[in-house]
mmCIF file of C-alpha atoms and ligand atoms in Angstrom:
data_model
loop_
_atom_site.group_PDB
_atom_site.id
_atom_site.type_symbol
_atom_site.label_atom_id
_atom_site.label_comp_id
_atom_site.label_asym_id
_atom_site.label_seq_id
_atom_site.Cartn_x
_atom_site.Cartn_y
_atom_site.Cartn_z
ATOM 1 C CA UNK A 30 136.319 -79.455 23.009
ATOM 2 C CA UNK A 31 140.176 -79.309 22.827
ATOM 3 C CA UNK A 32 141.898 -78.884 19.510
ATOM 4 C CA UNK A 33 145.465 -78.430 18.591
ATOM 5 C CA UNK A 34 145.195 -74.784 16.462
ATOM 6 C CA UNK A 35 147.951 -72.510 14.968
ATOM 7 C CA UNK A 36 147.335 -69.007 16.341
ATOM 8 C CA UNK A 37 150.542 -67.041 16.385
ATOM 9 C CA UNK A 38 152.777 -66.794 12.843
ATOM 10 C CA UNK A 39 155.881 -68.528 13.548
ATOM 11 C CA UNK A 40 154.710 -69.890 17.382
ATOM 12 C CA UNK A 41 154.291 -73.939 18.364
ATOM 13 C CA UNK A 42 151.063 -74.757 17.997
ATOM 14 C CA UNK A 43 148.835 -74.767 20.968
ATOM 15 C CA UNK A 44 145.955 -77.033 22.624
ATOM 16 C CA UNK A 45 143.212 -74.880 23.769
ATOM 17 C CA UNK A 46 139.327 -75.065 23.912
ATOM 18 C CA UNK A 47 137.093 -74.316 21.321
ATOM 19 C CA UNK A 48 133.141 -74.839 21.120
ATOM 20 C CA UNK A 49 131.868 -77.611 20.516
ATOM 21 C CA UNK A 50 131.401 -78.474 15.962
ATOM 22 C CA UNK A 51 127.649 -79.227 15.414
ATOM 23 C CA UNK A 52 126.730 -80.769 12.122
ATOM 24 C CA UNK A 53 124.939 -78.031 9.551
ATOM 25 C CA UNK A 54 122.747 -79.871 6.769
ATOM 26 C CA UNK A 55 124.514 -82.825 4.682
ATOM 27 C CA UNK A 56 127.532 -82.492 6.901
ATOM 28 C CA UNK A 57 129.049 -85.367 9.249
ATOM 29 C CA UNK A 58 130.516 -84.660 12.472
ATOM 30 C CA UNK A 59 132.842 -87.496 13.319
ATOM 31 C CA UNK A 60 134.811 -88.114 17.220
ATOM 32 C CA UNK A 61 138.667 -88.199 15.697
ATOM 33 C CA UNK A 62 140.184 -91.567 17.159
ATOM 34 C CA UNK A 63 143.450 -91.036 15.484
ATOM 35 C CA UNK A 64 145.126 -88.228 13.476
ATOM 36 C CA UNK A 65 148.430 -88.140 11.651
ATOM 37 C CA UNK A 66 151.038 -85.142 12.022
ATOM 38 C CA UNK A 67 152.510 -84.060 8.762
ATOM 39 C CA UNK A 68 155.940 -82.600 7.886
ATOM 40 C CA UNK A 69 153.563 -79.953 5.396
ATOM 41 C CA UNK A 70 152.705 -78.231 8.407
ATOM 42 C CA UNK A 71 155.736 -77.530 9.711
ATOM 43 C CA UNK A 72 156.144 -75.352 5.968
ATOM 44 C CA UNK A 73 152.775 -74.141 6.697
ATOM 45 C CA UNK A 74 153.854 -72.839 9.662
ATOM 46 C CA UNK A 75 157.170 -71.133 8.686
ATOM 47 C CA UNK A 76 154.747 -68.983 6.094
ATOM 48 C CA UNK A 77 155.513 -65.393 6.536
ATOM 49 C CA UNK A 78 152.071 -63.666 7.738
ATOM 50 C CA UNK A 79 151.789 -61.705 4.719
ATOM 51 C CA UNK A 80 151.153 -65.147 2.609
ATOM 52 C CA UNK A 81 149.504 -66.750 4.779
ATOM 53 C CA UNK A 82 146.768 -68.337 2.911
ATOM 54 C CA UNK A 83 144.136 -69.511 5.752
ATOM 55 C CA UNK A 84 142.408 -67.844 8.539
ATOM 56 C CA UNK A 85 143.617 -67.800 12.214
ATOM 57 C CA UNK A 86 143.596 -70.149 14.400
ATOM 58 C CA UNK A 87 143.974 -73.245 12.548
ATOM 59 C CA UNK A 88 142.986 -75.884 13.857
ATOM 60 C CA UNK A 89 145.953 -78.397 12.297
ATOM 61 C CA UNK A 90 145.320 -81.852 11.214
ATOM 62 C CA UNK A 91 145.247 -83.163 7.411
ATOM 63 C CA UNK A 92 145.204 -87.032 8.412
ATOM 64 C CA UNK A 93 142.201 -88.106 10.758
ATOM 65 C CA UNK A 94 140.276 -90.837 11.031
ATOM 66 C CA UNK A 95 137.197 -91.545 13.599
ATOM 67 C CA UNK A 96 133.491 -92.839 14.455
ATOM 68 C CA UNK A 97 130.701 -91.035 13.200
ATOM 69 C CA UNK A 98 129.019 -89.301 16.335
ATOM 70 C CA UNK A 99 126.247 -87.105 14.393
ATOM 71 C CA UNK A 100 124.653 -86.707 11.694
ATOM 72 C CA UNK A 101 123.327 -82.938 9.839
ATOM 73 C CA UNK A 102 120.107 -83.365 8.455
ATOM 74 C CA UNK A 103 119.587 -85.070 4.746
ATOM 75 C CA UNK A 104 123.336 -87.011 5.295
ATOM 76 C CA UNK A 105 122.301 -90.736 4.339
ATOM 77 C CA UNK A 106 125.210 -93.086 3.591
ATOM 78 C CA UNK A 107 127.039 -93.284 6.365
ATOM 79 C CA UNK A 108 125.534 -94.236 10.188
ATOM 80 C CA UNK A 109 126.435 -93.008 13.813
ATOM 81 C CA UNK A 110 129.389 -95.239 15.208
ATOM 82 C CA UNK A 111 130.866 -96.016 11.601
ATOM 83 C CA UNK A 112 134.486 -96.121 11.686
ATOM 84 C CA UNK A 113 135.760 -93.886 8.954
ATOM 85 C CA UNK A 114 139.166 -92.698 7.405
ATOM 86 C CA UNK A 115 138.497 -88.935 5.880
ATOM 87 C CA UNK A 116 139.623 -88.070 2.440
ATOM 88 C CA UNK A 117 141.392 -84.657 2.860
ATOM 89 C CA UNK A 118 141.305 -82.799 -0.616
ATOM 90 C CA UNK A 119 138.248 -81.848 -0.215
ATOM 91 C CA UNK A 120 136.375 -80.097 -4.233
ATOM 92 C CA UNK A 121 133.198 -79.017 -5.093
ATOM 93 C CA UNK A 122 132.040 -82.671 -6.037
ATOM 94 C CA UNK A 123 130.897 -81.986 -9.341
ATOM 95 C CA UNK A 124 133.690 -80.418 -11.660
ATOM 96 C CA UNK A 125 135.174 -82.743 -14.678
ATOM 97 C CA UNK A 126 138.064 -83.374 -11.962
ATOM 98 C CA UNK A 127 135.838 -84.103 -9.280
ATOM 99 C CA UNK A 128 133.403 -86.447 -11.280
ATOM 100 C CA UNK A 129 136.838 -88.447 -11.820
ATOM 101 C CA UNK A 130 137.440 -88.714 -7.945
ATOM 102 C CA UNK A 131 140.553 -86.138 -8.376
ATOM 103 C CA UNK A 132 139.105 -83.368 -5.872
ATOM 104 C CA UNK A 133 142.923 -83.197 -5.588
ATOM 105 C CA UNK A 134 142.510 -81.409 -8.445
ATOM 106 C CA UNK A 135 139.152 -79.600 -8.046
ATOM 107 C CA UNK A 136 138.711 -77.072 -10.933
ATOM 108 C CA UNK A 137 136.630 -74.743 -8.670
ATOM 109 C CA UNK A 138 137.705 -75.168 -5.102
ATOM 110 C CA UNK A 139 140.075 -72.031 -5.040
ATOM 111 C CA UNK A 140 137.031 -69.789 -6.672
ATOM 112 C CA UNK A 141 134.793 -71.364 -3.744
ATOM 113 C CA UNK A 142 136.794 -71.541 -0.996
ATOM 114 C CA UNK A 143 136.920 -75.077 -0.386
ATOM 115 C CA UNK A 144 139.908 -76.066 1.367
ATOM 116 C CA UNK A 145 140.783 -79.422 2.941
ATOM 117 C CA UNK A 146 140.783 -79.946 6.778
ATOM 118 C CA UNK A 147 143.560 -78.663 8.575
ATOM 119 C CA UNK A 148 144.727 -76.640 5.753
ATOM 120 C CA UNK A 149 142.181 -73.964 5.836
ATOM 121 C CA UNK A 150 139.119 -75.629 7.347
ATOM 122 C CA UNK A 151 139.571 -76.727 11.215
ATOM 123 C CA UNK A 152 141.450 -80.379 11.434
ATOM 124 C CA UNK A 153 141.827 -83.643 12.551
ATOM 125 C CA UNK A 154 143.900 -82.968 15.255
ATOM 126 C CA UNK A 155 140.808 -82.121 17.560
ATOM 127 C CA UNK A 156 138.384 -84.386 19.822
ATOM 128 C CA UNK A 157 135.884 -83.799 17.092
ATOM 129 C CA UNK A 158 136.144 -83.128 13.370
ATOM 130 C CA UNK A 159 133.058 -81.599 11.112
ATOM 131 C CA UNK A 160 133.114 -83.265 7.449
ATOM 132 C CA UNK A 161 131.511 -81.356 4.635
ATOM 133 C CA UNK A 162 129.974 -84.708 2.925
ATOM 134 C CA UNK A 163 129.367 -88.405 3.162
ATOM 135 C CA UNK A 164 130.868 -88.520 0.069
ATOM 136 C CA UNK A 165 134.810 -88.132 1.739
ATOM 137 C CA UNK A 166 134.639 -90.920 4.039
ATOM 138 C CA UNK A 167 135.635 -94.144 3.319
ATOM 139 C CA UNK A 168 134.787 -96.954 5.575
ATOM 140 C CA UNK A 169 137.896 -98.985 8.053
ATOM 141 C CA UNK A 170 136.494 -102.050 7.827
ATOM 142 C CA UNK A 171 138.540 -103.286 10.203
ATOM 143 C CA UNK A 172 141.254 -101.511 9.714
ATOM 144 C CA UNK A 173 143.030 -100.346 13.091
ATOM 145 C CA UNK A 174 142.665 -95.950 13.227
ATOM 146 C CA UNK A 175 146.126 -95.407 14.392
ATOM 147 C CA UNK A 176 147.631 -97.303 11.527
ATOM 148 C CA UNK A 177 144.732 -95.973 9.272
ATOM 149 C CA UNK A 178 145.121 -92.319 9.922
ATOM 150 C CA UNK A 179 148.438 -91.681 7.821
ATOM 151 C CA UNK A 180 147.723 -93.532 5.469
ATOM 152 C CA UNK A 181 144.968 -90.729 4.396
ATOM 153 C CA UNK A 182 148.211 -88.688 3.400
ATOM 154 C CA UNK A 183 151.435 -89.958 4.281
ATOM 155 C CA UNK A 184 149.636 -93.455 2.068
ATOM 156 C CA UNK A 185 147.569 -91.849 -0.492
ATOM 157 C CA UNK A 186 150.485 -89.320 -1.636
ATOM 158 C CA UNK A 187 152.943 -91.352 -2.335
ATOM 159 C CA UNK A 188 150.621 -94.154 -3.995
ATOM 160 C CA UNK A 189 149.206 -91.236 -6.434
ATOM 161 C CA UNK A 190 152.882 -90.380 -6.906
ATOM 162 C CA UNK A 191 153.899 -94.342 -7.943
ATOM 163 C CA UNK A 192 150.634 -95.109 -10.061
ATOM 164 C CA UNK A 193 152.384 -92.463 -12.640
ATOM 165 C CA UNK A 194 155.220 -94.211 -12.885
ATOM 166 C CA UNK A 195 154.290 -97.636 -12.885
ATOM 167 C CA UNK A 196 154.341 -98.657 -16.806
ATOM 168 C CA UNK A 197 157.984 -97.945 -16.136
ATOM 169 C CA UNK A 198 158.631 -99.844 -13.152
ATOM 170 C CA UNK A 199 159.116 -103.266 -14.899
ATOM 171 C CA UNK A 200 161.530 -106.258 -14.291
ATOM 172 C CA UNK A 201 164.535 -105.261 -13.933
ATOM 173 C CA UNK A 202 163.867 -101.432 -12.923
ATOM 174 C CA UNK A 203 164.998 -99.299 -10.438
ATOM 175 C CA UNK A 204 163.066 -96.923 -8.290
ATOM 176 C CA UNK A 205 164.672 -94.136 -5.936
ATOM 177 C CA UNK A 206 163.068 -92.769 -2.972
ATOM 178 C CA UNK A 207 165.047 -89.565 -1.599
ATOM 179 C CA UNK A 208 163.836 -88.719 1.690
ATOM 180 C CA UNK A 209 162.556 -91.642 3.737
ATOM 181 C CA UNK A 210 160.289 -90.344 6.398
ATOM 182 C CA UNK A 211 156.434 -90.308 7.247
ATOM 183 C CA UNK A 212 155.767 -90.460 2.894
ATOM 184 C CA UNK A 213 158.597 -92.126 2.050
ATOM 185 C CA UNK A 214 158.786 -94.967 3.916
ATOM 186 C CA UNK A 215 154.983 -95.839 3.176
ATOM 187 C CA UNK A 216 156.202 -95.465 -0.695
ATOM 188 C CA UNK A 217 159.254 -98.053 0.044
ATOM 189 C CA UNK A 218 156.448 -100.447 1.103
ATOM 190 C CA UNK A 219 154.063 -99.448 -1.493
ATOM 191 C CA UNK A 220 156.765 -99.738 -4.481
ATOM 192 C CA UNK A 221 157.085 -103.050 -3.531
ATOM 193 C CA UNK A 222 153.681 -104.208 -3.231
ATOM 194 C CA UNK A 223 152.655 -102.846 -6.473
ATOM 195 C CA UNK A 224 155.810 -103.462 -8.372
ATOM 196 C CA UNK A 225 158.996 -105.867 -9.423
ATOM 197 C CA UNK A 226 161.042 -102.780 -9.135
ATOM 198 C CA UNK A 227 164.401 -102.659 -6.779
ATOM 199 C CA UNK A 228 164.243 -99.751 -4.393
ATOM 200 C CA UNK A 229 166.930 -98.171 -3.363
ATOM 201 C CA UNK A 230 166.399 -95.255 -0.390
ATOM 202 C CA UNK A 231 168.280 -92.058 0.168
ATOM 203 C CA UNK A 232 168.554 -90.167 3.236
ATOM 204 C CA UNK A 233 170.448 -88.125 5.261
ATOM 205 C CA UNK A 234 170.062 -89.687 8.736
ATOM 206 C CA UNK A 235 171.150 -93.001 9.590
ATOM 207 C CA UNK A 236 168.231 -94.047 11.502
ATOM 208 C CA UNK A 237 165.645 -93.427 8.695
ATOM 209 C CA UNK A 238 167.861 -95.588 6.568
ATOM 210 C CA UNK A 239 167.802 -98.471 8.971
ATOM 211 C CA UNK A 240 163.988 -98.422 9.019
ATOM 212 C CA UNK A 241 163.686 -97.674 5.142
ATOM 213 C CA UNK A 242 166.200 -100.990 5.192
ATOM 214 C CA UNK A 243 163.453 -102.763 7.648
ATOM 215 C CA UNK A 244 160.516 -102.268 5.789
ATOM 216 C CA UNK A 245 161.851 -102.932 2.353
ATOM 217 C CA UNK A 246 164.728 -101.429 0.204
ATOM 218 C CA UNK A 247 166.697 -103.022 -1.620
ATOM 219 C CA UNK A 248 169.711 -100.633 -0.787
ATOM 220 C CA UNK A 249 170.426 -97.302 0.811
ATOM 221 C CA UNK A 250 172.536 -94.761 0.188
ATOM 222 C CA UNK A 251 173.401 -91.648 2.081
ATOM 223 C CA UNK A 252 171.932 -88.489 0.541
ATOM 224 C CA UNK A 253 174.987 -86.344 -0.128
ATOM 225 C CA UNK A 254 176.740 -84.751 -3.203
ATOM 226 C CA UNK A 255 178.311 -88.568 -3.967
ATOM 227 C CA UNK A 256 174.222 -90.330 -4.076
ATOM 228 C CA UNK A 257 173.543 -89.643 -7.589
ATOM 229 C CA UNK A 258 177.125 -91.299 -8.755
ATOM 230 C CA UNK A 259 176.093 -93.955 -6.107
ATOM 231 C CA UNK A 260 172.974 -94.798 -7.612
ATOM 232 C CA UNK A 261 174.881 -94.671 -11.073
ATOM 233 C CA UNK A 262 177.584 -97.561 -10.026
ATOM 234 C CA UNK A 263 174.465 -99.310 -7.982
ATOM 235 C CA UNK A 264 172.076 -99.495 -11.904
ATOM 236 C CA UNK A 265 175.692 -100.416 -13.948
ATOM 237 C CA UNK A 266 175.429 -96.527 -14.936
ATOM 238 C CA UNK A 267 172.087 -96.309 -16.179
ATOM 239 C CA UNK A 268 170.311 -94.681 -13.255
ATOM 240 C CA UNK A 269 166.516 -94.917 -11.991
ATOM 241 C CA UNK A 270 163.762 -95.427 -14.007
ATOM 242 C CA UNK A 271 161.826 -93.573 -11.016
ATOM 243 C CA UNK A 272 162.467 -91.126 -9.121
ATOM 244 C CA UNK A 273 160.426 -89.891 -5.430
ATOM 245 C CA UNK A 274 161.737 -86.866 -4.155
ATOM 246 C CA UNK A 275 159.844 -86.576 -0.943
ATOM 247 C CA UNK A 276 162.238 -83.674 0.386
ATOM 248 C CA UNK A 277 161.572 -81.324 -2.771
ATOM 249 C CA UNK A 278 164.628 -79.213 -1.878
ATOM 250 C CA UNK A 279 167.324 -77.834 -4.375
ATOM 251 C CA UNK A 280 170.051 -80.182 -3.380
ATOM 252 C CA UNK A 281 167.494 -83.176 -3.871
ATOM 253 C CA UNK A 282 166.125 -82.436 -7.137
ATOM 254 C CA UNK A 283 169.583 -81.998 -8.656
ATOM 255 C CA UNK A 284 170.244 -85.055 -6.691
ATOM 256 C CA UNK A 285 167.037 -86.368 -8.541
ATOM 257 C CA UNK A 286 168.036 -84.934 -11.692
ATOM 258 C CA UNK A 287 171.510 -85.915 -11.923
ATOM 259 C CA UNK A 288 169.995 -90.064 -11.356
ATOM 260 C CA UNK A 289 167.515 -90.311 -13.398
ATOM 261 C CA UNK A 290 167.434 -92.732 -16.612
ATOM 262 C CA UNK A 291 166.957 -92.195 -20.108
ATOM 263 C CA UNK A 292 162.949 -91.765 -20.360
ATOM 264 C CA UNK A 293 162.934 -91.756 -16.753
ATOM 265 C CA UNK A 294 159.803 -89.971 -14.534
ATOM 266 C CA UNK A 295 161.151 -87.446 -12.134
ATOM 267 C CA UNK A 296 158.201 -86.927 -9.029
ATOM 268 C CA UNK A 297 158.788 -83.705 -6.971
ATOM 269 C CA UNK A 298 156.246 -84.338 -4.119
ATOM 270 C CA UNK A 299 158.274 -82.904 -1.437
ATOM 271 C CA UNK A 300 157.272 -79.092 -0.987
ATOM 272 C CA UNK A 301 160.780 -78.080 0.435
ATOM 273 C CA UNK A 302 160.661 -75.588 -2.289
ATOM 274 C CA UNK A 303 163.017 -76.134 -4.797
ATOM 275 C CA UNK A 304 162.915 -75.993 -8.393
ATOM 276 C CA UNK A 305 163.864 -78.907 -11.226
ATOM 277 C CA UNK A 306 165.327 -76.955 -14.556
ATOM 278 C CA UNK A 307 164.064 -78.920 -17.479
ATOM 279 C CA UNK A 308 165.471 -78.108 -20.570
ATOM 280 C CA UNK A 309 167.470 -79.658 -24.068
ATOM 281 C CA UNK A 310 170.506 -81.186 -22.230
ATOM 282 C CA UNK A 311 169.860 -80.003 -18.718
ATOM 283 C CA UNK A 312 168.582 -83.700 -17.856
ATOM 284 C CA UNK A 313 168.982 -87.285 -19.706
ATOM 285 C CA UNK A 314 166.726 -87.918 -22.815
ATOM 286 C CA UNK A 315 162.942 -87.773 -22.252
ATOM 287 C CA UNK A 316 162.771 -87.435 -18.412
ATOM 288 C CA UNK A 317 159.593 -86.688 -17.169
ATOM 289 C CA UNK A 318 159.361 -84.268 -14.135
ATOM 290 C CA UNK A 319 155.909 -84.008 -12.671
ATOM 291 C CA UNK A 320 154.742 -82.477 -9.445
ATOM 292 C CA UNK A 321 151.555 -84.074 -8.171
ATOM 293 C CA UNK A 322 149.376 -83.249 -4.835
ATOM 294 C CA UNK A 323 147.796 -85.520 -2.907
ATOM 295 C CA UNK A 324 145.650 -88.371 -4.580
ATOM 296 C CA UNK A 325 141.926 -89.043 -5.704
ATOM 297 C CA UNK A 326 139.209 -90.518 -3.520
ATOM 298 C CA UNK A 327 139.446 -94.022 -5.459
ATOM 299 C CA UNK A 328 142.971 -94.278 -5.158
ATOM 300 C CA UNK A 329 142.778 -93.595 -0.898
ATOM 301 C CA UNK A 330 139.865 -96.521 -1.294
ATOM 302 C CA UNK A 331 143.023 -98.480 -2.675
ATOM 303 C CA UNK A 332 145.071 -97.879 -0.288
ATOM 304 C CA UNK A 333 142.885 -98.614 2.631
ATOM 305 C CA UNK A 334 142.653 -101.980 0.781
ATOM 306 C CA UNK A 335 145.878 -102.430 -0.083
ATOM 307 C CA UNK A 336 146.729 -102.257 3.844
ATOM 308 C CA UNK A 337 143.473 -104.523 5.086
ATOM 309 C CA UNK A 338 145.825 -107.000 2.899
ATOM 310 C CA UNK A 339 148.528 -106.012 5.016
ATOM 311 C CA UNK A 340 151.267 -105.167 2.414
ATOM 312 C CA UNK A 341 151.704 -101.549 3.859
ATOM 313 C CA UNK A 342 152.133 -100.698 7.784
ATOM 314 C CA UNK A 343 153.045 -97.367 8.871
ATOM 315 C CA UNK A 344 155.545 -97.182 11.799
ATOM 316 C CA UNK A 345 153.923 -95.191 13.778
ATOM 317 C CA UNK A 346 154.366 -93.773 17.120
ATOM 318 C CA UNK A 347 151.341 -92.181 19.381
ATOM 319 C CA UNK A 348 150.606 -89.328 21.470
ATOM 320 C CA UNK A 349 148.004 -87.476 23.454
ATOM 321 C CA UNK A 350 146.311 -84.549 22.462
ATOM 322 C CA UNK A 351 147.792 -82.648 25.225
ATOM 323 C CA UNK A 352 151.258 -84.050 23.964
ATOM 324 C CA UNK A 353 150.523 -82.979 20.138
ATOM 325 C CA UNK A 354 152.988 -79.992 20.579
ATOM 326 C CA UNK A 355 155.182 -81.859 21.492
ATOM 327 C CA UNK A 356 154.960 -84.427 18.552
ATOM 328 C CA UNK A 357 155.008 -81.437 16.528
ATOM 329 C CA UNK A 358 158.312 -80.258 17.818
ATOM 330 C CA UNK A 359 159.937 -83.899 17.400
ATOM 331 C CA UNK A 360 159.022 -83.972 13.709
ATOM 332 C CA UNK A 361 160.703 -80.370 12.884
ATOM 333 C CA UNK A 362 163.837 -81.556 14.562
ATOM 334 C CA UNK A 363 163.796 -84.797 12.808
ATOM 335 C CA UNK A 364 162.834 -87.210 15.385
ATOM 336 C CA UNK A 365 160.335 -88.860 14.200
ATOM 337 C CA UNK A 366 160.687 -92.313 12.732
ATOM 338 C CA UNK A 367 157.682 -92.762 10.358
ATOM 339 C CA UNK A 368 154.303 -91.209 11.429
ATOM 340 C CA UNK A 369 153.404 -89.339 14.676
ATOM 341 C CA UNK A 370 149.817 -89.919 15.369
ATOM 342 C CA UNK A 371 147.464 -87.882 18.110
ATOM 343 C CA UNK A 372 144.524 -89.859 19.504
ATOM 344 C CA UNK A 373 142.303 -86.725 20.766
ATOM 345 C CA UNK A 374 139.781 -88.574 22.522
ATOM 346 C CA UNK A 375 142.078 -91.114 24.874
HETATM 347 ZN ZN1 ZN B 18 150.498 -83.892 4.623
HETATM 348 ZN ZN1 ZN B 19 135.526 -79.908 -8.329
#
């Protein structure tokens, strides 16, 4: 089969043919209609060799969705043509975490080598993907792949992300997203469907302002040393109750910082690498900084719901396997406009 695999440190990712996945007892092997191409990988793959956590290749591809095509022997649950979104942070299934649905948070997945597909195991972005267990699909029903796919990541992140800081988002709140791409502009759509709170969206690129604007903030501001005194005169000086920093660079948190409210939650999901100095006086009273990963196999069930009711849409656009380099290369150079999506077997 083709798959889309990192092989050189610091090269474009490359489609070339590997054998064919067969399912191994309890696993599901699943044809990929649609997977989702993630700004993380462009980090992953401007990791200097020498801490480079996964084996070469990789095969890239944290978002996928697809139709069950075979089944390893004892796998019950699921049957062959069953349209399926995967959950990606893959645990060991039976960990205090993982009994919660947080294999996000897995206690024993770095002591066993579990590692979610894409990001260690081979991914989505592939004509066929192999699935360790029934137990991290979760049914379409209905739902359309290509607008299913992201929301495995680029949906599930930022709702994990919100659910924190939702006792805080009442009437009358404000809520910041900084950064308004493939995450944030799901979380625009998800603030709003899960809370009164007005959104205002920071960026530094017109164009992902305009569609932040189309699918739902209140206001936008450009992301520049004069946001954070922008947001102040936008909340009559009292800043954000919440704020998403999808970016997760040092400019952005201070940006972040310097916005916040009294008692405010500060979310770091971004992994641009910067840091967030918390300290008597170094932020208002009582803000909260957090930095989550990913979400928890109840909350993607949400999700999927929460779009079947059709309150969240990704903008996505689409592309060929063959053309998956190329999305690849459109994302880094900030082209993209929401999601890029790969449909390996079309
Ligand atoms: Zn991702
Ligand atoms: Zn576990």
């Amino acid at each position: 089969m083709k798959a889309l695999q990192y092989r050189t440190i610091g090269a474009a990712p490359e489609v070339v043919a590997v054998p064919d996945p067969e399912p191994g007892p309890g696993q599901v092997l699943l044809k990929v209609t649609a997977a989702g191409v993630c700004h993380s990988d462009i980090a992953v793959m401007s990791w200097p060799a020498e801490n480079f956590p996964y084996e070469f290749p990789l095969t890239l591809g944290h978002e996928g969705v697809g139709t069950v095509a075979a089944l390893g022997a004892g796998v019950s649950g699921v049957r062959e043509g069953d349209a399926v979104a995967v959950y990606g942070p893959w645990g060991c299934g039976t960990c205090a975490k993982c009994a919660q649905g947080k294999e996000n948070y897995c206690l024993r997945a770095d002591a066993l080598g579990i590692r979610p597909p894409g990001l260690g195991r081979p991914g989505a972005i592939a004509e066929y993907l192999l699935v360790d267990d029934p137990r991290h699909l979760v049914p379409l029903d209905g739902l359309d792949p290509v607008a299913a796919a992201p929301l495995t990541d680029a949906g599930l992140t930022p709702y994990h992300a919100i659910k924190r800081s939702m006792p805080k988002l009442v009437p009358g709140s404000t809520a910041v997203v900084i950064g308004t791409g493939g995450l944030g502009h799901v979380a625009i759509q998800l603030l709003r469907a899960l809370t009164p709170a007005r959104v205002i969206a920071l960026d530094v690129s017109e164009d992902k302002l305009r569609l932040a604007k189309e699918v739902g903030a209140h206001e936008t501001v450009l992301s520049d040393a004069g946001a954070a005194a922008a947001v102040r005169t936008l909340t009559g000086g009292l800043g954000a109750e919440a704020v998403f920093d999808f970016v997760g660079a040092e400019p952005t948190l201070r940006t972040a910082g310097a916005l916040a409210a009294v008692e405010g939650d500060v979310t770091i999901v971004g992994i641009g690498g910067g840091a967030l100095p918390v300290g008597f006086g170094s932020l208002p009273f009582e803000v909260s900084v957090a930095a989550p990963y990913w979400g928890s196999r109840s909350e993607l069930i949400e999700v999927l719901n929460l779009a079947r009711s059709g309150a969240v849409s990704v903008h996505t656009e689409t592309y060929f396997l063959d053309e998956a380099p190329l999305a690849y290369e459109r994302l880094h150079t900030g082209k993209v406009n929401g999601r890029a999506v790969i449909l390996p077997n079309r």
